[in-house]
Coordinates of C-alpha atoms in Angstrom, one line a residue:
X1 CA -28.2 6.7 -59.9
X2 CA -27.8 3.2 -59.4
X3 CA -29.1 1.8 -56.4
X4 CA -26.9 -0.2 -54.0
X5 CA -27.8 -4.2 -54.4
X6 CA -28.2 -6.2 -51.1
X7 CA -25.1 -7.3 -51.4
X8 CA -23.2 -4.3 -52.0
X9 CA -25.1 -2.3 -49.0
X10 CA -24.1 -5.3 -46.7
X11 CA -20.5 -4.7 -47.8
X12 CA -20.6 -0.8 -47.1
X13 CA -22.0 -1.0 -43.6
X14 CA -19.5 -3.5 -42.6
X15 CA -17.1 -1.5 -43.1
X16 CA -19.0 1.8 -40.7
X17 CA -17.9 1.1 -36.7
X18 CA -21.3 0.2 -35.3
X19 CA -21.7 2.8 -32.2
X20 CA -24.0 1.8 -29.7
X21 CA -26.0 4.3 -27.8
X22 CA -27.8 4.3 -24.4
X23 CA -29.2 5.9 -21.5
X24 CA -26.7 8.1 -20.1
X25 CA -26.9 6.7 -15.9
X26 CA -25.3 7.9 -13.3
X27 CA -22.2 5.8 -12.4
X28 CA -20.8 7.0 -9.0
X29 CA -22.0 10.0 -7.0
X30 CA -20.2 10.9 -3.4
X31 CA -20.8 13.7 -0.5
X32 CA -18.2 15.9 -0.9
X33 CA -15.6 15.0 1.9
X34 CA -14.9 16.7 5.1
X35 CA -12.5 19.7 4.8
X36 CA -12.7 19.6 1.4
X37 CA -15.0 23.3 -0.7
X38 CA -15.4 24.2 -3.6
X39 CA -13.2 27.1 -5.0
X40 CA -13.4 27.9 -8.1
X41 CA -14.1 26.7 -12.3
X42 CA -10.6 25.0 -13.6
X43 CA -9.7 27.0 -17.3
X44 CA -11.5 24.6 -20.3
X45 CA -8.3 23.6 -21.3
X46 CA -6.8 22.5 -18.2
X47 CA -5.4 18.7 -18.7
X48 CA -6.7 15.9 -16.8
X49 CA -4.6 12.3 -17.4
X50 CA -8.4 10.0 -17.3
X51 CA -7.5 6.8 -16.3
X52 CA -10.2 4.2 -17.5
X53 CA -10.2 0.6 -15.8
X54 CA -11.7 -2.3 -17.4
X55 CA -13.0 -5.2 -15.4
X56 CA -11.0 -7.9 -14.6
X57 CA -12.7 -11.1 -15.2
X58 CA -10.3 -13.6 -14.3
X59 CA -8.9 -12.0 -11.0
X60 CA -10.4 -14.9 -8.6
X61 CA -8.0 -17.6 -10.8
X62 CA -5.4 -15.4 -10.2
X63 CA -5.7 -14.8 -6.2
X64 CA -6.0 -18.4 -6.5
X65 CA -2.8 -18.6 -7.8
X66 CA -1.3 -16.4 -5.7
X67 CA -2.9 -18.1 -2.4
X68 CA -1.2 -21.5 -3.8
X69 CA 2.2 -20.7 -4.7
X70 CA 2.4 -18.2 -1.4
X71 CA 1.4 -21.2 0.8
X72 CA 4.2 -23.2 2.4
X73 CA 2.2 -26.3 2.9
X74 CA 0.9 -26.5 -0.8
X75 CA 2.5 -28.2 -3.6
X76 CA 2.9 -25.5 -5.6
X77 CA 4.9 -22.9 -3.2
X78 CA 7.3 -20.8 -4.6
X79 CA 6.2 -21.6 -7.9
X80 CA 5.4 -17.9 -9.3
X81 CA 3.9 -17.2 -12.3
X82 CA 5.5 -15.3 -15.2
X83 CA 4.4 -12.0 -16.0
X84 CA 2.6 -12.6 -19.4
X85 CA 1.0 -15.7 -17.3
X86 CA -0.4 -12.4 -15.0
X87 CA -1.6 -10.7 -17.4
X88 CA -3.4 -12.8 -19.4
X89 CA -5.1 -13.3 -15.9
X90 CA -6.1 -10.0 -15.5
X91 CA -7.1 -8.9 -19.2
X92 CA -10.5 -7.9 -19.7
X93 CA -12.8 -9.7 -22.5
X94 CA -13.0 -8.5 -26.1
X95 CA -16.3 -6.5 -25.7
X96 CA -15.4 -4.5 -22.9
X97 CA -12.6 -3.5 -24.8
X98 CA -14.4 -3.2 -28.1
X99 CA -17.1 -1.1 -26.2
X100 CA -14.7 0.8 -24.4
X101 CA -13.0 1.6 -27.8
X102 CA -16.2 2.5 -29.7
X103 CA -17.2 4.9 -26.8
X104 CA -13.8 6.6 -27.3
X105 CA -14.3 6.6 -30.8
X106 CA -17.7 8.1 -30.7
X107 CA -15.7 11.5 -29.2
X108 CA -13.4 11.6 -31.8
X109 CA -10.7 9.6 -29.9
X110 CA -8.7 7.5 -31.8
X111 CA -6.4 4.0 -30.9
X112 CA -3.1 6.5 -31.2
X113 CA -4.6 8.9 -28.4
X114 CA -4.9 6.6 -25.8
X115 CA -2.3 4.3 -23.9
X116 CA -2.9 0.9 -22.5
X117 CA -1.6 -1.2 -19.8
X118 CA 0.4 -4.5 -21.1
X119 CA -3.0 -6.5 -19.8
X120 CA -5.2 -3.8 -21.6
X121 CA -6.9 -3.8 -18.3
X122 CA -6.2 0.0 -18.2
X123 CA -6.6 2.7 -20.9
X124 CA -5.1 6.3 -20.4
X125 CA -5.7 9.2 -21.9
X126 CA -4.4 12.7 -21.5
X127 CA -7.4 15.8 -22.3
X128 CA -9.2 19.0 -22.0
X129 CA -11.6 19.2 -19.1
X130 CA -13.9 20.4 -21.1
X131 CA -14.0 17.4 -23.2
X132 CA -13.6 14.6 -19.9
X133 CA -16.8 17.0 -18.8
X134 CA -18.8 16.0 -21.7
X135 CA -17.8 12.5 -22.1
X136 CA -18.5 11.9 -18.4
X137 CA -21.8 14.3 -18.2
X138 CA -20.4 15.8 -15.3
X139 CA -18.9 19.0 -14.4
X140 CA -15.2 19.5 -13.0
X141 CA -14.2 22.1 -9.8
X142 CA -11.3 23.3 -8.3
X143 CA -11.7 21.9 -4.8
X144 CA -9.9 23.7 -1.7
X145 CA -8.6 21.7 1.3
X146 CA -8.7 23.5 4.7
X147 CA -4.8 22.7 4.5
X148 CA -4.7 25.0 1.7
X149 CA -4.3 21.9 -0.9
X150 CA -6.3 22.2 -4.0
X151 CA -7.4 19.7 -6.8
X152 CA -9.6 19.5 -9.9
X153 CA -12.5 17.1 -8.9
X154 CA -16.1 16.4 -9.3
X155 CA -18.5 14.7 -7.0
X156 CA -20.4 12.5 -9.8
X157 CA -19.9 11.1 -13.5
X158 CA -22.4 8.9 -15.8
X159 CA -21.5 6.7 -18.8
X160 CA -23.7 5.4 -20.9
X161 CA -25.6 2.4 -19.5
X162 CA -24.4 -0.6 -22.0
X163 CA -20.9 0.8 -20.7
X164 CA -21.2 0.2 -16.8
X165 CA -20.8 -3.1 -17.1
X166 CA -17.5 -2.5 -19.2
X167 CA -15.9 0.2 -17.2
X168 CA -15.1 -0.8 -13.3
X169 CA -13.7 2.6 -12.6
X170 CA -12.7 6.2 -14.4
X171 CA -10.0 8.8 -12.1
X172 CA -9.3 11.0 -11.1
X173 CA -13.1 11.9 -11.0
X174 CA -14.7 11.6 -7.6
X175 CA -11.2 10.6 -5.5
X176 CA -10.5 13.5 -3.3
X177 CA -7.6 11.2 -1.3
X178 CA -4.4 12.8 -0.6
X179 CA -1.3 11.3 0.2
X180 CA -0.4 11.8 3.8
X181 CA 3.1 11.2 4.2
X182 CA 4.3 9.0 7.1
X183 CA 5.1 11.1 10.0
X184 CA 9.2 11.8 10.3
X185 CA 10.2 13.2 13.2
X186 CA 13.6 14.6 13.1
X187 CA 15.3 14.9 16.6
X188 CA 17.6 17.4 17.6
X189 CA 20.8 17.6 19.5
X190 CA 19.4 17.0 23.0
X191 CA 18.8 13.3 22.3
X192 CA 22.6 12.8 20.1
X193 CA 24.1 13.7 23.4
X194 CA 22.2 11.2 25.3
X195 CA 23.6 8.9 22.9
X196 CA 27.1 9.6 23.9
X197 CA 26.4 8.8 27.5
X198 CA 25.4 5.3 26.9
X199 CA 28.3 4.3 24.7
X200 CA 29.9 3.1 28.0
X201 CA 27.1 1.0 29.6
X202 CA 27.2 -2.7 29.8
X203 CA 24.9 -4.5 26.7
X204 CA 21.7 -5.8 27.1
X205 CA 20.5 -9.0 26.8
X206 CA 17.9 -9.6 24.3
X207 CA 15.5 -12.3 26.8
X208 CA 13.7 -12.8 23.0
X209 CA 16.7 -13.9 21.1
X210 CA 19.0 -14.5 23.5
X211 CA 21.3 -11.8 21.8
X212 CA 23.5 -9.0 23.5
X213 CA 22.1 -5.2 22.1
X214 CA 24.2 -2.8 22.6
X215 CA 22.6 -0.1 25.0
X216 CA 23.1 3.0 22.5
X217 CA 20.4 1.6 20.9
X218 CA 18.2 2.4 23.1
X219 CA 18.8 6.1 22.2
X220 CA 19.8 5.6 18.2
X221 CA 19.1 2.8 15.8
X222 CA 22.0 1.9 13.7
X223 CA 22.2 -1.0 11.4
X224 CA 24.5 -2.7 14.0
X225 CA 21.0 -2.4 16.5
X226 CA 18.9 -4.0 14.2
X227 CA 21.4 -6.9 13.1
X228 CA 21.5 -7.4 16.6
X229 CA 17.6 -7.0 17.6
X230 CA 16.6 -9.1 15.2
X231 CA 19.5 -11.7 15.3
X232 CA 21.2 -11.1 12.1
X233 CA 24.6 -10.7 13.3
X234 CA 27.3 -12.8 11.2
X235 CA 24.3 -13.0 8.1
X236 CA 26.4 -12.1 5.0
X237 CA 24.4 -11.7 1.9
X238 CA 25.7 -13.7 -1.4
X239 CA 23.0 -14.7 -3.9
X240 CA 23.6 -11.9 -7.3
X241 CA 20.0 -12.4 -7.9
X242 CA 18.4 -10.6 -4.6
X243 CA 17.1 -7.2 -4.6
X244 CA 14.6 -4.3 -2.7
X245 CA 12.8 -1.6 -4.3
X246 CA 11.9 1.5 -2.4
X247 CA 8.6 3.5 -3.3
X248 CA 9.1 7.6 -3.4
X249 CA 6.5 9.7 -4.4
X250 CA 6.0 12.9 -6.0
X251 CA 8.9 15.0 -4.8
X252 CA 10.3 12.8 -3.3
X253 CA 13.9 12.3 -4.3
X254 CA 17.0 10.1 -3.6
X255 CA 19.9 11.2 -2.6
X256 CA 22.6 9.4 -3.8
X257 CA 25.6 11.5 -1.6
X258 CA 23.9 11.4 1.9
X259 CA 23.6 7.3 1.1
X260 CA 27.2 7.2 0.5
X261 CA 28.1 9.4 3.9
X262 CA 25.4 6.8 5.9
X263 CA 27.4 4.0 4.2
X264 CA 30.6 5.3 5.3
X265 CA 29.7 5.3 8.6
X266 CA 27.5 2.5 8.9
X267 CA 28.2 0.1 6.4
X268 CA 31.7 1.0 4.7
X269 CA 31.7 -2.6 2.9
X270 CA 28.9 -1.1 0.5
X271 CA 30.6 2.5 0.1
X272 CA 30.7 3.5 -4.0
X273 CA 27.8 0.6 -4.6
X274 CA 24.4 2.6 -5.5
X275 CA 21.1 1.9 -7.0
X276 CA 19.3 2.2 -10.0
X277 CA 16.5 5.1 -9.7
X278 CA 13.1 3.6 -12.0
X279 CA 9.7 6.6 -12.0
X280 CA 6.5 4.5 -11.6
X281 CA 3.1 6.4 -11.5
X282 CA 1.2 4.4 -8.5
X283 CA -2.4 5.3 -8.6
X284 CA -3.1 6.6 -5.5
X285 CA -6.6 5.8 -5.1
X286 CA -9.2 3.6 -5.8
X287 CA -8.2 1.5 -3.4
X288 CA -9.9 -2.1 -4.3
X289 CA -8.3 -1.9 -7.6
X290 CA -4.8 -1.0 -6.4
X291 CA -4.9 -3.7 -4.3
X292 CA -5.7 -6.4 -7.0
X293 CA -2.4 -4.6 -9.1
X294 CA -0.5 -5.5 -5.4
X295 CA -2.2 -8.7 -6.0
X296 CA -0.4 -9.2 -9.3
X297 CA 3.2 -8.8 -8.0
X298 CA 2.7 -11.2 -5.4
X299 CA 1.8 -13.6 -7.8
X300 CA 4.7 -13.2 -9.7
X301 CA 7.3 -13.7 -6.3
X302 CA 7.3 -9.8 -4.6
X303 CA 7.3 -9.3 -1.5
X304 CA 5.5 -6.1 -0.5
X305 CA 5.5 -4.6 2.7
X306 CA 3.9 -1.1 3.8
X307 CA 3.9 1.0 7.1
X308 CA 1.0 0.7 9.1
X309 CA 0.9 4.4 9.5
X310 CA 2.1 6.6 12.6
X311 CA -1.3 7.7 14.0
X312 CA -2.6 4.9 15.7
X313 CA -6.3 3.4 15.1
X314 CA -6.9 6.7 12.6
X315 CA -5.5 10.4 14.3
X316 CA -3.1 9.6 17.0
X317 CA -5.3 12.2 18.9
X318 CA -6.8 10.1 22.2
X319 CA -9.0 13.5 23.4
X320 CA -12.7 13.0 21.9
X321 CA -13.0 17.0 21.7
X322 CA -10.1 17.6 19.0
X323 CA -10.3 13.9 17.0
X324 CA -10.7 14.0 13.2
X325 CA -11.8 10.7 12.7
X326 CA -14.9 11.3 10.3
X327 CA -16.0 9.1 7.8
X328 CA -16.6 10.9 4.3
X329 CA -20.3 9.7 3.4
X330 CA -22.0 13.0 4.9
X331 CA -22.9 11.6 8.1
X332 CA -19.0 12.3 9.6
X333 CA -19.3 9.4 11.7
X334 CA -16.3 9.0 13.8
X335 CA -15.1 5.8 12.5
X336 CA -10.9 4.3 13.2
X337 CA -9.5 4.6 9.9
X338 CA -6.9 1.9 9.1
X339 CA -4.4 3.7 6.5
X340 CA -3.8 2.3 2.9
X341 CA -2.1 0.1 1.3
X342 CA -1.2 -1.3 4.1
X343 CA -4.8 -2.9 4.5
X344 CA -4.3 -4.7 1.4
X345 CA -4.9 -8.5 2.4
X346 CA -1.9 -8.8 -0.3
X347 CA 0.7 -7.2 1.7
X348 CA 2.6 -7.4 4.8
X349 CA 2.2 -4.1 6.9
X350 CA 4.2 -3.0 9.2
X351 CA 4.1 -1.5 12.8
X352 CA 6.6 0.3 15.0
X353 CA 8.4 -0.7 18.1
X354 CA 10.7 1.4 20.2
X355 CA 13.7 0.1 22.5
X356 CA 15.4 -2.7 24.5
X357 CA 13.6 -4.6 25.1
X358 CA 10.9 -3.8 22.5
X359 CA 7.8 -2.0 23.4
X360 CA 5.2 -0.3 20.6
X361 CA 6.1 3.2 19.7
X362 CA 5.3 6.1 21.9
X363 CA 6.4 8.8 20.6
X364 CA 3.9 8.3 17.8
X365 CA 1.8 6.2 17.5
X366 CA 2.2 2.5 15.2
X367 CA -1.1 2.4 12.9
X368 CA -3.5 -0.5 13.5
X369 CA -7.2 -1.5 13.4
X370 CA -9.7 -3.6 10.9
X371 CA -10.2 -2.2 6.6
X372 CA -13.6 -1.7 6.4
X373 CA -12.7 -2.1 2.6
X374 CA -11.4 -5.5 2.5
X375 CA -12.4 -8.6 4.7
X376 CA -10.5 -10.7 6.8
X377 CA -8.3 -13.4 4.6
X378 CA -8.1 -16.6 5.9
X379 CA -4.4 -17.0 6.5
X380 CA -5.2 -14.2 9.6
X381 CA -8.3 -15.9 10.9
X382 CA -7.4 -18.2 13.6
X383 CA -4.6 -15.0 14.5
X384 CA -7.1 -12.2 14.9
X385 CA -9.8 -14.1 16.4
X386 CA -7.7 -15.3 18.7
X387 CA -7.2 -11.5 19.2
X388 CA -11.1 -10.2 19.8
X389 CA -12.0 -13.1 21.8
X390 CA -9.3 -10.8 24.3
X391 CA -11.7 -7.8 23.9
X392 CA -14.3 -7.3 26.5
X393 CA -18.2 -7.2 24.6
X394 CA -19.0 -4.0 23.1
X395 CA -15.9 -2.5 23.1
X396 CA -15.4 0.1 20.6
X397 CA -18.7 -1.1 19.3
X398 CA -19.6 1.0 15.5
X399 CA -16.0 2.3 15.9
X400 CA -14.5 -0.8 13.5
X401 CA -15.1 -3.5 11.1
X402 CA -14.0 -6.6 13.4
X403 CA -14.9 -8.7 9.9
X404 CA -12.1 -6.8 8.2
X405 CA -8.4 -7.3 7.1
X406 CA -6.5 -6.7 10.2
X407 CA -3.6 -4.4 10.5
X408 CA -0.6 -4.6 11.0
X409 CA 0.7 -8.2 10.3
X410 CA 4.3 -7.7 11.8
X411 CA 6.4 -4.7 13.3
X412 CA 9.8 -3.3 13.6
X413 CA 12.3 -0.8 15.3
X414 CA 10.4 2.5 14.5
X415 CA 12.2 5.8 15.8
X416 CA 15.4 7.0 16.8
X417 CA 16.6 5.8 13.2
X418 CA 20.3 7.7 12.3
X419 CA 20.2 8.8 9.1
X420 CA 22.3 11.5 7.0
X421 CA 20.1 14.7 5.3
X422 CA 21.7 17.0 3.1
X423 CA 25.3 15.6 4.1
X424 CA 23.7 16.2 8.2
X425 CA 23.4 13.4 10.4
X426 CA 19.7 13.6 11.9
X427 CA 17.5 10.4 13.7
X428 CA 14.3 10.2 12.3
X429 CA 11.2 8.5 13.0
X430 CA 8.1 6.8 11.7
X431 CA 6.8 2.9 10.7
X432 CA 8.1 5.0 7.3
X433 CA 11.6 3.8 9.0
X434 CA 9.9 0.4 10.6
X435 CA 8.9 -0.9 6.8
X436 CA 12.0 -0.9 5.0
X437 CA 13.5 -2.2 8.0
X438 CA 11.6 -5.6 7.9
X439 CA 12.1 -5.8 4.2
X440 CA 16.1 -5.7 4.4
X441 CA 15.8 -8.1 6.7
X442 CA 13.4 -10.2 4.1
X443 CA 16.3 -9.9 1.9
X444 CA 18.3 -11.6 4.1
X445 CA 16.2 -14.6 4.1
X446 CA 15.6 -14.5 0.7
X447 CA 19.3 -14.7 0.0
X448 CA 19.6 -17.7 2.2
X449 CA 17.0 -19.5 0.0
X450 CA 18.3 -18.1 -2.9
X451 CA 21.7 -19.7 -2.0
X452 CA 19.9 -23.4 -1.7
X453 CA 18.4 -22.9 -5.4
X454 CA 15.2 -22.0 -3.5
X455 CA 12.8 -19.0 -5.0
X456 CA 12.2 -16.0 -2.6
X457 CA 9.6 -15.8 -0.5
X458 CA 7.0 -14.1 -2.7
X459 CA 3.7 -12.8 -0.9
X460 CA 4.8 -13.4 2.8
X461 CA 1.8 -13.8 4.9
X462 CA 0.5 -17.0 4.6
X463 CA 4.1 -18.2 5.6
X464 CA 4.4 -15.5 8.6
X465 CA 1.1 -16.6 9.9
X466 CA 1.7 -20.4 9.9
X467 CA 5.0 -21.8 9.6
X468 CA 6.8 -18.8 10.4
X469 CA 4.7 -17.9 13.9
X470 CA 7.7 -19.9 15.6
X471 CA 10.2 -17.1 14.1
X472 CA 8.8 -13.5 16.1
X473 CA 9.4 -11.9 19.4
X474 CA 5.9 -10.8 20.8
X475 CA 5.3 -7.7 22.0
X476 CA 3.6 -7.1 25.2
X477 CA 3.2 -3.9 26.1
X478 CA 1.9 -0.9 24.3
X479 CA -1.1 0.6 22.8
X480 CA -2.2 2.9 19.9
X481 CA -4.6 5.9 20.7
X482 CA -6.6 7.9 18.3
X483 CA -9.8 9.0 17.1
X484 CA -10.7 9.9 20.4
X485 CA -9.6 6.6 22.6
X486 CA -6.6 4.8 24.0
X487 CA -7.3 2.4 20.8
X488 CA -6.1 -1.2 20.9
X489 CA -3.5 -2.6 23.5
X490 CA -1.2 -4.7 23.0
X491 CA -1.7 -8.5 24.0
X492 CA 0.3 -12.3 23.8
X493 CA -0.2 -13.2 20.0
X494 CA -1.3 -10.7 17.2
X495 CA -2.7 -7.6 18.0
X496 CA -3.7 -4.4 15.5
X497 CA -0.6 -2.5 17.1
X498 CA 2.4 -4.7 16.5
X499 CA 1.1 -7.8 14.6
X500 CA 2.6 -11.2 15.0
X501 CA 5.5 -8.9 16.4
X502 CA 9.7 -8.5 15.6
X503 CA 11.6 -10.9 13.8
X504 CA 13.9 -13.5 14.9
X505 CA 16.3 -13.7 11.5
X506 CA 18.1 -16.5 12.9
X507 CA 15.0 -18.7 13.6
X508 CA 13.2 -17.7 10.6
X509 CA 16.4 -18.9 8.6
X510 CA 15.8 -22.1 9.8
X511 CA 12.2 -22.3 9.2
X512 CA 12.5 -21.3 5.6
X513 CA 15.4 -23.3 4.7
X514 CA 16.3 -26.5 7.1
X515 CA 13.0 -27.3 7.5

C-alpha cells in the first residue's frame, strides 16, 4: 500500500467537516411553574418543531436606527429602512452559523432538514423527541396544567460549551407560557335595551374635544362613537397605499360574513370590500427575543400596537386571599405581572376606557404596571417619572420594577363594543376591542401623511411622547386592581392604567402634518 504524501493527506482532510467537541454544560434550568405537574412520558416519536436562535450581533445598530428614523425631531424621521437593510442587521456571524451547522451535522442533520429565517438568525427543524432529547441531554414530559392544559416540556437543556456562545435560545424547551386570551365579555339583552332608551336623549358634549357624542354611546360603541370621541368625524380615508393587519391566533378564525353584516349596518360605504387572510407562526415566548423581531418591523415603518391586558396590575382580583400573582422562580413571590407583548419598549400598548366622558374600564380591568423584563426607554422617562414622583414612598414596595418599561402608553374605548357573531349582534368587551381601535384611528393619520407624500408614522412612541403629548384627552379618574390591591390610580399625565390617555384625531392631524 502506498502511503498518503503530505500533500495528498492535507488534501483528504480538507475535504472531512471538522466537528468540534466539548463539555456538554448546562444552558438553562427553571423551577417548574406554578400550576403546572408532571403527567406523563410523550411517545418517542412524538414531533417537536425546535426552533434554534442565533445571536444577533448587530441588534444595537439596528435599535439605533429604529430610535432615529421614529424620532420626529431627528433628521432622519420617517426614513425606514428596507427589509434586506433589516436583516443584514440582524444576521448572525459566519461561525455561529458554521458551528450551529456542524452541531446539526454531527446528529445526522443535514442543510435540506432544517429551515432558516431570511436573516438566518433562526433555524427550524421539525423531529422525534427522542432525538431533540439526545441532542439537548435533557429529557421531555407531558406537563398538566391545573386548567386541564397539557404540553410537552422540560425544565433544563445543555449544549455543548463552544456552542453557548452560538446559540441565544432553543424552544419550545423550558417555556411553559400559555396564551391567555384577552378577556371578551359578551353582554346580553338587558344592556341592548338600555340602549334603546337613550336613543332619545340630548348629546353630550365632549369638554376634551369640544365634540357632541351621542349618548347611546354611553351604553354601545359604534364606529359613529368613536369618530366622534376621538374627533374623527368628516376624516375620509384616500391614500391606496394605507393598510392594518390584525393578529389571530391558533383557532382563531375570521369571519368574513359577520364583517359584511357589521359593515351593513355600520359602515355600508365598505359593504362587499374584504381582506386578505396571511397565517404567520408568532413565537409566543421567549420574550426578549420576540421583542427584538417587533423591533425589526418598527424599523422598517410598522406601527404596532397591543392591549394592555384586562386584569389590571396582574389578576384583576384586589382580595389578597384569592390573588394569583406568583412569580415562577420557586419562591411564588406575589409580584404585578405586566402582560406581554405589550411591554415591549417597541410597541404602543393599549388601555381601556369606558363612557362619556371617559373614565378607565370597570367592568374589567385595563392592564398596567412596570416589565420587569425590559427597562424603561428614554422616550417614557420624563412621562413616568413624572408619574412615581405622584406615588407616596414605599408604596407597593417589592410588588414592581419602577426601573422598567411602563405600561400602557395610550388607551381607548374598551367595552360595550357592538359587534356581529355568527350573523348575531352581541357587545363585547376587552382592551382586545381598545387596541384595534387606536390603530384604525392610526390609519387615519397615516393617510393624512400619506396624502402630503409623507411616510407613515412607523414606531409611534417617540412621537406620542413628545410632539404628539399636545394631541390626547387625559384621563382622570380610574384605577386597576389586582394581585391583591386597588393597583395604580389614575393621575393628570401618564399613568400605568390609561397612558398618555385618548386621542384627539383632529389635533394629532395637525401635529403630524401642518406642523
Amino acid at each position: 500500500m502506498k502511503a498518503l504524501s503530505c500533500r495528498g493527506l492535507l488534501s483528504f482532510l480538507a475535504l472531512v467537516p471538522l466537528v468540534i467537541t466539548s463539555p456538554i454544560k448546562l444552558k438553562e434550568r427553571i423551577i417548574p411553574p406554578r400550576g403546572w405537574n408532571k403527567d406523563s412520558t410523550p411517545p418517542a416519536d412524538h414531533k417537536i418543531a425546535l426552533r434554534i436562535g442565533l445571536p444577533q450581533p448587530n441588534f444595537n445598530v439596528l435599535r439605533t436606527h429604529l430610535y432615529e428614523v421614529s424620532d420626529p425631531y431627528h433628521p432622519r424621521y420617517g426614513a425606514y429602512l428596507s427589509k434586506e437593510e433589516v436583516d443584514a442587521l440582524v444576521a448572525p456571524h459566519q461561525a455561529s452559523i458554521d458551528a450551529v451547522d456542524d452541531w446539526l451535522a454531527s446528529h445526522g442533520i443535514q442543510n435540506s432538514d432544517v429551515s432558516r429565517s431570511p436573516a438566518g438568525d433562526w433555524v427550524t427543524i421539525t423531529l422525534p423527541v427522542y432525538m431533540v432529547e439526545k441532542m439537548l441531554d435533557t429529557k421531555y414530559h407531558v406537563w398538566k396544567h391545573d386548567n386541564g392544559n397539557t404540553i410537552v416540556r422540560t425544565t433544563s437543556y445543555s449544549l455543548p460549551e463552544h456552542l453557548h456562545e452560538h446559540i441565544e435560545v432553543i424552544q419550545p424547551t423550558t417555556i411553559f407560557a400559555q396564551l391567555r386570551g384577552m378577556k371578551s365579555t359578551i353582554v346580553w339583552s338587558e344592556e341592548a335595551e338600555a340602549t334603546m332608551s337613550v336613543q332619545n336623549l340630548a348629546p353630550i358634549l365632549n369638554a376634551a374635544t369640544g365634540t357632541l357624542v351621542d349618548a347611546s354611546c354611553n351604553t354601545t360603541i359604534t364606529i359613529t362613537c368613536l369618530k366622534q370621541l376621538y374627533n374623527a368625524v368628516g376624516l375620509v380615508p384616500s391614500a391606496l397605499n394605507n393598510s392594518i393587519a390584525v393578529t389571530g391566533y391558533l383557532e382563531q378564525f375570521a369571519n368574513f360574513q359577520d364583517l359584511q353584516s357589521f359593515y351593513a349596518e355600520q359602515n355600508p360605504a365598505a359593504v362587499n370590500s374584504t381582506f386578505d387572510v396571511v397565517s404567520i407562526n408568532v413565537p409566543k415566548s421567549y420574550a426578549l427575543r420576540v421583542c427584538n423581531g417587533l423591533a425589526q418591523l418598527g424599523a422598517r415603518g410598522v406601527s404596532l400596537t397591543f392591549s394592555s391586558g384586562d386584569f389590571g396590575v396582574g389578576d384583576g382580583d384586589p382580595d389578597p386571599a384569592t390573588q394569583q400573582c406568583f412569580t415562577n422562580d420557586g419562591t411564588n413571590t406575589t409580584r404585578f405581572q405586566p402582560l406581554f407583548p405589550a411591554s415591549c419598549p417597541y410597541v404602543t400598548s393599549v388601555g381601556g376606557t369606558v363612557g362619556v366622558p371617559e373614565v378607565a374600564v370597570t367592568r374589567f380591568f385595563s392592564g398596567g404596571g412596570f416589565s420587569d423584563y425590559f427597562e424603561r426607554p428614554s422616550y417614557q422617562d420624563d412621562a413616568v417619572n413624572g408619574f412615581l414622583k405622584t406615588l407616596p414612598a414605599g408604596t407597593y414596595e417589592g410588588l414592581f420594577n419602577p426601573e422598567g418599561r411602563g405600561i400602557p402608553d395610550v388607551a381607548a374605548q374598551g367595552d360595550r363594543f357592538r359587534i356581529f357573531l355568527a350573523g348575531v349582534p352581541r357587545l363585547i368587551g376587552g382592551t382586545s376591542a381598545s387596541s384595534p381601535t387606536f390603530a384604525g384611528l392610526v390609519a387615519l393619520l397615516n393617510d393624512a401623511r400619506l396624502s402630503q407624500g409623507l411616510p407613515s408614522l412607523g414606531f409611534l412612541n417617540p412621537l406620542l411622547y413628545t410632539k404628539g403629548l399636545q394631541g390626547f384627552n387625559d384621563i382622570l379618574i380610574g384605577h386597576n386592581p389586582g394581585c391583591g390591591t386597588d393597583g395604580f390610580n389614575v393621575t393628570e399625565g401618564w399613568d400605568p392604567v390609561t397612558g398618555l390617555g385618548t386621542p384627539n384625531v383632529m389635533e394629532l392631524q395637525k401635529l403630524i402634518v401642518d406642523n
